[in-house]
Each structure stands twice: as structure tokens, then as C-alpha cells.
CSV table of N, CA and C in Angstrom, one decimal:
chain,number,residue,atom,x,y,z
R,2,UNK,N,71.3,132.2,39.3
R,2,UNK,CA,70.0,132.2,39.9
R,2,UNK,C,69.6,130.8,40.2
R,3,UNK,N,69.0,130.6,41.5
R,3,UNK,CA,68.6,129.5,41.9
R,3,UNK,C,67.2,128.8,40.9
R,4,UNK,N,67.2,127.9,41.3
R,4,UNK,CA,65.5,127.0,40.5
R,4,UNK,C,64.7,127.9,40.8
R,5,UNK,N,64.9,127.7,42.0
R,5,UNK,CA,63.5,128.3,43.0
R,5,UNK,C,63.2,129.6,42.7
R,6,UNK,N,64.0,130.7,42.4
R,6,UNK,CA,64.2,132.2,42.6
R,6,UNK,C,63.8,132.0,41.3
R,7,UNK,N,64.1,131.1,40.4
R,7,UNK,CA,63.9,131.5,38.3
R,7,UNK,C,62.6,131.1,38.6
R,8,UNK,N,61.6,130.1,39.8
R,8,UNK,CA,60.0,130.2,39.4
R,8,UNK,C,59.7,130.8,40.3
R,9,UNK,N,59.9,131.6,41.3
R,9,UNK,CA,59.4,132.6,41.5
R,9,UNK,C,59.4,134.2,40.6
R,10,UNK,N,60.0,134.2,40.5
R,10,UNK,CA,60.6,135.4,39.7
R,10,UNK,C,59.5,135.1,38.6
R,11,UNK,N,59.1,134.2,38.2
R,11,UNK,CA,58.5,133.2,36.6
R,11,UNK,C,57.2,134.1,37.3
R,12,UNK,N,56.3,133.4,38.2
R,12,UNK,CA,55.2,133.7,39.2
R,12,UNK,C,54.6,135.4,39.2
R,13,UNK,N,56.0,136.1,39.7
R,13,UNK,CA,55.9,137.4,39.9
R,13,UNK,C,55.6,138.1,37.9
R,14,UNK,N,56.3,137.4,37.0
R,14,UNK,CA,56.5,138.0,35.9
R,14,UNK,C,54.6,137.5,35.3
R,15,UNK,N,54.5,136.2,35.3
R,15,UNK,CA,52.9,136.0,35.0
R,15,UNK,C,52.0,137.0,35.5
R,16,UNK,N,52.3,136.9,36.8
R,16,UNK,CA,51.0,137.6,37.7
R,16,UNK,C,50.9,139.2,37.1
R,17,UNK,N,52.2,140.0,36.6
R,17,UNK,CA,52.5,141.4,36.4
R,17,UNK,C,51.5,141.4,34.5
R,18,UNK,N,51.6,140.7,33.7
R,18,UNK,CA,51.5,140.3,33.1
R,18,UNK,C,49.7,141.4,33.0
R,19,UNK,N,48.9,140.0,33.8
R,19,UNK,CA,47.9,140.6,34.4
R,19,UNK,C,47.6,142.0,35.1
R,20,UNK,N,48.5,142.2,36.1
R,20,UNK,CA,48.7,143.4,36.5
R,20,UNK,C,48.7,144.8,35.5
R,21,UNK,N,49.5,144.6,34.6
R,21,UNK,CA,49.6,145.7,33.9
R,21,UNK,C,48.6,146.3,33.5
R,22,UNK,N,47.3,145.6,32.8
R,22,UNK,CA,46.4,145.8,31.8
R,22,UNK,C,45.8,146.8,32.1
R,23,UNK,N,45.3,146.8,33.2
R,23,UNK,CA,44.3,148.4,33.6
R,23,UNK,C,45.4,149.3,33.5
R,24,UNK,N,46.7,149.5,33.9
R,24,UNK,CA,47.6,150.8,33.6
R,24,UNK,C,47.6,150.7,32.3
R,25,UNK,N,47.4,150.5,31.5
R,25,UNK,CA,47.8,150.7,30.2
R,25,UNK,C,46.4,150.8,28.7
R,26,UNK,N,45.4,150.1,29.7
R,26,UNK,CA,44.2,150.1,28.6
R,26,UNK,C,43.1,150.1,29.5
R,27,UNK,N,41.9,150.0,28.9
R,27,UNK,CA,40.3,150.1,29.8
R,27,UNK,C,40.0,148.2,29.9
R,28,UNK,N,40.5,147.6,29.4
R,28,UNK,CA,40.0,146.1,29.6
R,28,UNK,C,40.8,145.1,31.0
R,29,UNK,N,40.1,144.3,30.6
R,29,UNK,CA,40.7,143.8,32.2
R,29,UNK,C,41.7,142.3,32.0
R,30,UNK,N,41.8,141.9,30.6
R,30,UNK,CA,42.7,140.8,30.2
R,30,UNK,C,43.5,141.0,29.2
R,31,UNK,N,44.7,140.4,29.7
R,31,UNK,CA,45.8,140.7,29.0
R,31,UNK,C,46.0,140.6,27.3
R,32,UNK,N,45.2,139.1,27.2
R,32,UNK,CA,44.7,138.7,25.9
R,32,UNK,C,43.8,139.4,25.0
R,33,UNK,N,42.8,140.4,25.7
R,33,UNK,CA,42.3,141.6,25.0
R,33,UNK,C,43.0,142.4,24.6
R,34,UNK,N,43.7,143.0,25.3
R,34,UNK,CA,44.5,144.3,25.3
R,34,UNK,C,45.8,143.8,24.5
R,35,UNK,N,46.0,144.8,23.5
R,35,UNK,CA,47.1,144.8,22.8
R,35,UNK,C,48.3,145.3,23.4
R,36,UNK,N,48.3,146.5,24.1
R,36,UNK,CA,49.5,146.8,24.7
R,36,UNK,C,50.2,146.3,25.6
R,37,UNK,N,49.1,146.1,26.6
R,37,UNK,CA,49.6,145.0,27.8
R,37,UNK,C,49.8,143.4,27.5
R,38,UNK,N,49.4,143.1,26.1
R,38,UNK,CA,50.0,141.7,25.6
R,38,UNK,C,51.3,141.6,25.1
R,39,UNK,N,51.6,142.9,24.3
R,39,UNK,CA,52.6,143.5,23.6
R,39,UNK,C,54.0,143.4,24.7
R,40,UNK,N,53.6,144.1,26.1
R,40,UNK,CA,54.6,144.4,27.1
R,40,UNK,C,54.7,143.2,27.6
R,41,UNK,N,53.7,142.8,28.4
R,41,UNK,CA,54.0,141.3,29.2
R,41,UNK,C,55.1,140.3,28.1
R,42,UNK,N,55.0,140.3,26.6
R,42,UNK,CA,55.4,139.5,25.9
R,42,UNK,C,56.9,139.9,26.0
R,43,UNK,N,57.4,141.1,25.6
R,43,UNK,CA,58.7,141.7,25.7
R,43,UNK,C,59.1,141.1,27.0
R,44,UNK,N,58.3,141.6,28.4
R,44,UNK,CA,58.8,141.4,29.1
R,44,UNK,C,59.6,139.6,29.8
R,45,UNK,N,58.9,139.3,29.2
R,45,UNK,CA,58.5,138.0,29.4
R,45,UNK,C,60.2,137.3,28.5
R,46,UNK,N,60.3,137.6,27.3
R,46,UNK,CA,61.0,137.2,26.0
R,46,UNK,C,62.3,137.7,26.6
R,47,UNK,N,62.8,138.8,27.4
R,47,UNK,CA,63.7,139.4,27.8
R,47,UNK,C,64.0,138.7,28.8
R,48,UNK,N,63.3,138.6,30.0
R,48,UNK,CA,64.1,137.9,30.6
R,48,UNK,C,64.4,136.4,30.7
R,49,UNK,N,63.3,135.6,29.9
R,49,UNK,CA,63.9,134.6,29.5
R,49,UNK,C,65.7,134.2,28.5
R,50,UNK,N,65.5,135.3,28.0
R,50,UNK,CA,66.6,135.3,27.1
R,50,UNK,C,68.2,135.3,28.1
R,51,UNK,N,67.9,136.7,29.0
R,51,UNK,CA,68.6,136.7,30.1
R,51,UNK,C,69.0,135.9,30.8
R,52,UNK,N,68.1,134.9,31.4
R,52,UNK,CA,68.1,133.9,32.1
R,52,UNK,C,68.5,132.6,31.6
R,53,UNK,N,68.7,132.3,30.5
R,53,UNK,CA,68.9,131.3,29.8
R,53,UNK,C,70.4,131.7,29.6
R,54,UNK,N,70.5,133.3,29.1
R,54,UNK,CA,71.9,133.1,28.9
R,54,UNK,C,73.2,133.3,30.0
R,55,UNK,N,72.6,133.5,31.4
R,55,UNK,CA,72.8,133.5,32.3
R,55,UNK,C,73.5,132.6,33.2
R,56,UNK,N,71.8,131.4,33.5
R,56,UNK,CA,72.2,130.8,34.4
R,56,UNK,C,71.7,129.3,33.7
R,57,UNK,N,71.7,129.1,31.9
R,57,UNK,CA,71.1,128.0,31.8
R,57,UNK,C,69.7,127.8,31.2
R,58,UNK,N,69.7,126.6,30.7
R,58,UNK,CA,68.2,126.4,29.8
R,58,UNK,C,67.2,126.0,30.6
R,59,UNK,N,67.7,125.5,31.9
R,59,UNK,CA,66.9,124.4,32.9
R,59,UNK,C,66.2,125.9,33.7
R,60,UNK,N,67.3,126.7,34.2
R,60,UNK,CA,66.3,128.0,34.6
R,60,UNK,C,65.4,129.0,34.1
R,61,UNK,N,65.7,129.1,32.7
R,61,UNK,CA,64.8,129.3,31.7
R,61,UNK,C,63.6,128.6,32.2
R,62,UNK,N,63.7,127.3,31.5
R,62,UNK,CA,61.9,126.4,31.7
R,62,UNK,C,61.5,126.8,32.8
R,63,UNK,N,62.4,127.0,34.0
R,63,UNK,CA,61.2,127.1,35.3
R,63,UNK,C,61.0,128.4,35.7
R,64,UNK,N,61.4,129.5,34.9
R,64,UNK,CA,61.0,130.7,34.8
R,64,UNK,C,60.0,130.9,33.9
R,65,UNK,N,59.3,130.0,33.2
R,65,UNK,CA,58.7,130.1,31.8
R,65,UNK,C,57.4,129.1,32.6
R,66,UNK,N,58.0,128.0,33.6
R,66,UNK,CA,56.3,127.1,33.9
R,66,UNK,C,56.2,127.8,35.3
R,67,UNK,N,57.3,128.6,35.9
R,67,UNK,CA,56.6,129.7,37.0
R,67,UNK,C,55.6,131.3,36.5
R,68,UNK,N,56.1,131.0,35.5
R,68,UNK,CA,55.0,132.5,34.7
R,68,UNK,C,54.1,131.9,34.1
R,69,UNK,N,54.0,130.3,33.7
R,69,UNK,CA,52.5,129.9,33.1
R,69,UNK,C,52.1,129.8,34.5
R,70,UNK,N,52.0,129.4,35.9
R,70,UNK,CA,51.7,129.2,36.7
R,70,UNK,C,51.3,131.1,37.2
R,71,UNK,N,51.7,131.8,37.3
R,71,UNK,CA,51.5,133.5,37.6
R,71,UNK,C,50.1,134.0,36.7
R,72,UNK,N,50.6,133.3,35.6
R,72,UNK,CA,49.3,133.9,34.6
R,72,UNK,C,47.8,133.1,35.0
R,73,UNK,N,47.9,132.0,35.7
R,73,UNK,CA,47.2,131.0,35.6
R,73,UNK,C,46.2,131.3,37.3
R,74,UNK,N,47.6,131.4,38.1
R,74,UNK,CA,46.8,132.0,39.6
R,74,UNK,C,46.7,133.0,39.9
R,75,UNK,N,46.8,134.1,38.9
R,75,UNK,CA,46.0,134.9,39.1
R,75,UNK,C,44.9,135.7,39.3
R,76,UNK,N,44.0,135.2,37.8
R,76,UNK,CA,42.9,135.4,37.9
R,76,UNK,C,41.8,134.8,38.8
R,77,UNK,N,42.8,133.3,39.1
R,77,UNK,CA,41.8,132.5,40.1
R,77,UNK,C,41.8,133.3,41.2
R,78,UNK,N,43.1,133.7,41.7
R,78,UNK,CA,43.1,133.8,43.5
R,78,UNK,C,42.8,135.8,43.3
R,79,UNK,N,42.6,136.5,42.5
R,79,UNK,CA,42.3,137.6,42.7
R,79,UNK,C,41.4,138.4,41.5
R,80,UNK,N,41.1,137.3,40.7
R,80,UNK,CA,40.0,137.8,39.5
R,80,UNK,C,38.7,138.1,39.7
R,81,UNK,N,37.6,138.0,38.7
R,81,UNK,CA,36.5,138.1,39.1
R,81,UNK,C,35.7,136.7,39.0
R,82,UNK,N,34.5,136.9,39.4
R,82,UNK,CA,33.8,135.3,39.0
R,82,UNK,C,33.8,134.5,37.9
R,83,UNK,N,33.7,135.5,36.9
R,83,UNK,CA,33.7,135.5,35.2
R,83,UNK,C,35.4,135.1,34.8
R,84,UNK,N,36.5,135.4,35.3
R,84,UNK,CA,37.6,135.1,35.6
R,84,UNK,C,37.9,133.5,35.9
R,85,UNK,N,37.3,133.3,37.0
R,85,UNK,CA,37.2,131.4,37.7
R,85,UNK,C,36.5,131.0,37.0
R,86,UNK,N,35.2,131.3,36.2
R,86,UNK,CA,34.7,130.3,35.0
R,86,UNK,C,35.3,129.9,33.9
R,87,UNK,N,36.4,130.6,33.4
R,87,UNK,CA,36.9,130.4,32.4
R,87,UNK,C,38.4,130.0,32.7
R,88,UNK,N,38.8,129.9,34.0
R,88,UNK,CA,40.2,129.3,34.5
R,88,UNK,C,40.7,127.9,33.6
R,89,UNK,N,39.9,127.2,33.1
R,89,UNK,CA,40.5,125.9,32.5
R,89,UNK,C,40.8,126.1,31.2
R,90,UNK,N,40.3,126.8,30.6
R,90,UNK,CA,40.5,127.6,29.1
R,90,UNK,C,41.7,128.2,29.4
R,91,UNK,N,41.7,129.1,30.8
R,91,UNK,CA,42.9,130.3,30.7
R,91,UNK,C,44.2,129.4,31.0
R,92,UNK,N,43.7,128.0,31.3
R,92,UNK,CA,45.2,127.1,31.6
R,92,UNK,C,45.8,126.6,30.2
R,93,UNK,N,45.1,126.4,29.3
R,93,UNK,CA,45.5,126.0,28.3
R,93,UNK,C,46.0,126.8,27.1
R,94,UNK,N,45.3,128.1,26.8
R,94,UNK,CA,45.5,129.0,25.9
R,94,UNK,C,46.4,130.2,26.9
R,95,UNK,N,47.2,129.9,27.8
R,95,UNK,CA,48.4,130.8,28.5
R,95,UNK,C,49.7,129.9,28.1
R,96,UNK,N,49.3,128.8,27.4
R,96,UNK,CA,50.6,127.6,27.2
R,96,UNK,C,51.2,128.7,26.0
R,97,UNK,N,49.8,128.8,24.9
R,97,UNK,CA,50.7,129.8,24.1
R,97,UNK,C,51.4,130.9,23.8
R,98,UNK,N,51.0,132.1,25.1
R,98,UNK,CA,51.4,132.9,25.5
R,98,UNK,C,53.2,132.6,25.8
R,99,UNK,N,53.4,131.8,26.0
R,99,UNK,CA,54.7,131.1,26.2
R,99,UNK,C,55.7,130.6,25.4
R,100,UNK,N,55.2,130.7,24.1
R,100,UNK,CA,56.0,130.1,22.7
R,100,UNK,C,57.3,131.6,22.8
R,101,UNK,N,57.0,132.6,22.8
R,101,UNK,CA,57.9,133.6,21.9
R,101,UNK,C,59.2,133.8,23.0
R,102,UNK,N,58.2,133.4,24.7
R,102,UNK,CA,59.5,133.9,25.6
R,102,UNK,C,60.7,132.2,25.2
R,103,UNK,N,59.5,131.0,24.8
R,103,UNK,CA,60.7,129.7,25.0
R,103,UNK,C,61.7,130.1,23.6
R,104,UNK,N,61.2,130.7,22.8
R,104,UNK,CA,61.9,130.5,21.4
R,104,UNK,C,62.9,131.6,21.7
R,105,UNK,N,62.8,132.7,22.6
R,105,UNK,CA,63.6,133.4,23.1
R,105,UNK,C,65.0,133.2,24.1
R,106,UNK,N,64.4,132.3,25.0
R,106,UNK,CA,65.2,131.4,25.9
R,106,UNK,C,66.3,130.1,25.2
R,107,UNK,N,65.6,129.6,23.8
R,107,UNK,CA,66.5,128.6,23.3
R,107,UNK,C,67.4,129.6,22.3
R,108,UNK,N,67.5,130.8,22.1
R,108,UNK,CA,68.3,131.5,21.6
R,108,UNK,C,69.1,131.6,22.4
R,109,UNK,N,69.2,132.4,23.7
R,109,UNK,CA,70.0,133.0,24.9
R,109,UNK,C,70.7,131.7,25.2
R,110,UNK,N,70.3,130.4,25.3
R,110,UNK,CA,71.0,129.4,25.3
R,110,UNK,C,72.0,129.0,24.5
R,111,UNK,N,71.5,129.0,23.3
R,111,UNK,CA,72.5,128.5,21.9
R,111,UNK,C,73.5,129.9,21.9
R,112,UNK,N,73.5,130.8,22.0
R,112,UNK,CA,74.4,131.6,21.9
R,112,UNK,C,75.4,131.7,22.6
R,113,UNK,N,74.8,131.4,23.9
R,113,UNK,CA,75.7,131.0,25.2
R,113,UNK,C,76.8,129.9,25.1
R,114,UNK,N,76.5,128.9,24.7
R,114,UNK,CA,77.0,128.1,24.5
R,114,UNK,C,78.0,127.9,23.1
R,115,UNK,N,77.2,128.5,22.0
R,115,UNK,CA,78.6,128.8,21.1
R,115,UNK,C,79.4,130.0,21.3
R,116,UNK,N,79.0,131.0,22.0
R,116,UNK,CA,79.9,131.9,22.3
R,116,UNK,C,81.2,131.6,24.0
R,117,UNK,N,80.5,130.4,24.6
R,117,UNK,CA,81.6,129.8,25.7
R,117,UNK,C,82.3,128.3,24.8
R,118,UNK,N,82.0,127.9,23.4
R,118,UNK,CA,82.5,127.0,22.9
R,118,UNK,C,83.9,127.6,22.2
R,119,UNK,N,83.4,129.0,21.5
R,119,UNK,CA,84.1,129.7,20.8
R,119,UNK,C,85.6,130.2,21.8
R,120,UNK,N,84.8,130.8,22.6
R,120,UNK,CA,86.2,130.9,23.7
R,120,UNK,C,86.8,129.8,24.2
R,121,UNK,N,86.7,129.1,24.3
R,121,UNK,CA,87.6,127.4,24.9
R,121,UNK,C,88.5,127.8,24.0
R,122,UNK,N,87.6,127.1,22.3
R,122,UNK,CA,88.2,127.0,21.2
R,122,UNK,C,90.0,128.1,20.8
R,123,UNK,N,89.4,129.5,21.2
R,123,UNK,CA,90.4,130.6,21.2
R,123,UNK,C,91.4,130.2,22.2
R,124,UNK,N,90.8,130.0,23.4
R,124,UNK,CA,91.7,129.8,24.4
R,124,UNK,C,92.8,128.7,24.4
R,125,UNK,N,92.1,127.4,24.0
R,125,UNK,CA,93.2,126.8,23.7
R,125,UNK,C,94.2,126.7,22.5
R,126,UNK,N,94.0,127.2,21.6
R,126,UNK,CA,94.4,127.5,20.0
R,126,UNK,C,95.7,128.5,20.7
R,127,UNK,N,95.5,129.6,21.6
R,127,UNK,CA,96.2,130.7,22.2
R,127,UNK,C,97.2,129.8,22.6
R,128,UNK,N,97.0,129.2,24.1
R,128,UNK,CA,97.9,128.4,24.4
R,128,UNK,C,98.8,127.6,24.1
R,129,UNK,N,98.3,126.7,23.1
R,129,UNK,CA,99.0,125.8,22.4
R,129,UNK,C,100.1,126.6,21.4
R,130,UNK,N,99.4,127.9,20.8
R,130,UNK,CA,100.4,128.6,20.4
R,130,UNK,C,101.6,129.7,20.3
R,131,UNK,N,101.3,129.8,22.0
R,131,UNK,CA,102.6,130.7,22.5
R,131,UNK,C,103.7,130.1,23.8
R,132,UNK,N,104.3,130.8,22.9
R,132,UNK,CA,105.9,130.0,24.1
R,132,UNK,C,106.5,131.2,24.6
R,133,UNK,N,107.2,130.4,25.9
R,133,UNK,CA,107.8,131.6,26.4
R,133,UNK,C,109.1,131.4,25.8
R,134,UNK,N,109.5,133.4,26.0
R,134,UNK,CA,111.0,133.3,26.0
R,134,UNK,C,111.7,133.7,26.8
R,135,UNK,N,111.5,133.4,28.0
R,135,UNK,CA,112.0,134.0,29.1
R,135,UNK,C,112.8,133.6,29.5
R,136,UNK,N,114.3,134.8,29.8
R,136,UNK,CA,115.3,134.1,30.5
R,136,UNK,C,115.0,134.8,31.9
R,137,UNK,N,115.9,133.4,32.9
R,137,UNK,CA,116.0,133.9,34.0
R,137,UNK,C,116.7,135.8,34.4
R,138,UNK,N,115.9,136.0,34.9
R,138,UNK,CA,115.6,137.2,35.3
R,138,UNK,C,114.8,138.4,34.4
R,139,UNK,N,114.7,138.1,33.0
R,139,UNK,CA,113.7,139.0,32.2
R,139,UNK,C,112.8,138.9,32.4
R,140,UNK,N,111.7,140.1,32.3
R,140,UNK,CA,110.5,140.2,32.0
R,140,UNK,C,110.0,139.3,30.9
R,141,UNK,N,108.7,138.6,31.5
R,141,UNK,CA,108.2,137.9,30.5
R,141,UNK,C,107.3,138.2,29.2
R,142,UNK,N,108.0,137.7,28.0
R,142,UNK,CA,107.7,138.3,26.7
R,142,UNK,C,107.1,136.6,25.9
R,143,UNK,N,106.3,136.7,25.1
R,143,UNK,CA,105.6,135.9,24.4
R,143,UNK,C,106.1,135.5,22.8
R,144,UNK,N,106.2,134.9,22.1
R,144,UNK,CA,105.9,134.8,21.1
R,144,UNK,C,105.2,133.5,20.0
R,145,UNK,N,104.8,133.8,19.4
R,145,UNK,CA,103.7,132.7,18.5
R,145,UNK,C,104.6,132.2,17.5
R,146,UNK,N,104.2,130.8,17.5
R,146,UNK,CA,104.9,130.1,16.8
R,146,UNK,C,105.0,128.8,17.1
């Protein structure tokens, strides 16, 4: 996945965030509502983890500052008035909203990485350890040693 498509994707995942809360409870912010903080967080923690172990740590972060950015324009460009008064607050306490998907994302990373370090490791340990015994014209047979 491209930069661009991990902060859009980031954008659409913040803004849904918001979105959810009336389907799932009577209040209108995410940070009220327990279920729709609950989900947006899953949701959030998952695909970071995904994306990290995917396509990288660098598309992580910009899937993580395109969903602080979703959480952040939303309320402005479709909230209520009581929503845009408290927009500078909602920029700073959405940073924390964001700890569980990054601590999520530096997992999907590290795992990635020792599990593509671990295979090198196999792969060349493999190679170095088998020889052919192949004569001209036989099927090729292996053995370690």
C-alpha cells in the first residue's frame, strides 16, 4: 500500500471512528461512548498491526497521523457548533486515542521483521547445507551434510 492510500485509508478509519457512535449508543462522541471507543480502537489497532506487518512501519505512522487527522476533521467539517468549540482540545486528546493502534503497529513491525530475519537465517543455514548428488541424467536428489 502506497503512503497516500495508508493516509487516506488513516482519514476514512478516524472519520468512521466518529461515524459509528450514534449506531451503537445515544451519545454523539466517541470518547463518551464506551462501545464505539471500544470498536473504533479495535478497529484502529487492527489495521495498524496489518499495515505495519504488511507494508512497513513508515505506512503505519501515516495511517495512524491520517486517522488523527479523520478524528480531528471531522467534527470540524460535519459536527456541531459545540463540536468547533472544543476542536483544539479534540486535537490534542485524539493524540491519545492513538497510543494502543501505535503500540499495535510497533508489534506488526517487530514481528515482521524477526519473522523475515528468521527466514533469511533458515534459508541460508538450508543452502549452505545441502549438496547435490546428481549425476548426469538422474533425478535431482539432496542430501545434508
Amino acid at each position: 500500500m502506497t503512503i497516500a492510500l495508508a493516509f487516506i485509508f488513516g482519514i476514512i478509519l478516524g472519520a468512521g471512528n466518529w461515524a459509528i457512535v450514534p449506531l451503537v449508543s445515544d451519545r454523539i462522541e466517541p470518547f463518551d461512548s464506551e462501545p464505539a471507543f471500544y470498536i473504533g480502537q479495535c478497529v484502529l489497532c487492527l489495521s495498524a498491526l496489518a499495515l505495519a506487518w504488511r507494508s512497513g512501519f513508515l505506512s503505519c505512522l501515516t495511517l495512524l497521523f491520517g486517522a488523527w487527522a479523520g478524528l480531528n476533521l471531522y467534527p470540524l467539517l460535519l459536527g456541531t457548533p459545540e463540536h468547533r468549540a472544543w476542536f483544539l482540545l479534540g486535537m490534542f486528546t485524539s493524540v491519545l486515542l492513538l497510543i494502543y493502534p501505535l503500540v499495535c503497529g510497533i508489534m506488526g513491525w517487530l514481528v515482521r521483521r524477526l519473522l523475515t530475519r528468521y527466514k533469511l537465517h533458515y534459508l541460508q543455514t538450508r543452502a549452505a547445507g545441502v549438496q547435490s548428488t546428481k549425476a548426469p541424467g538422474e533425478r535431482q536428489t539432496h542430501r545434508l551434510g
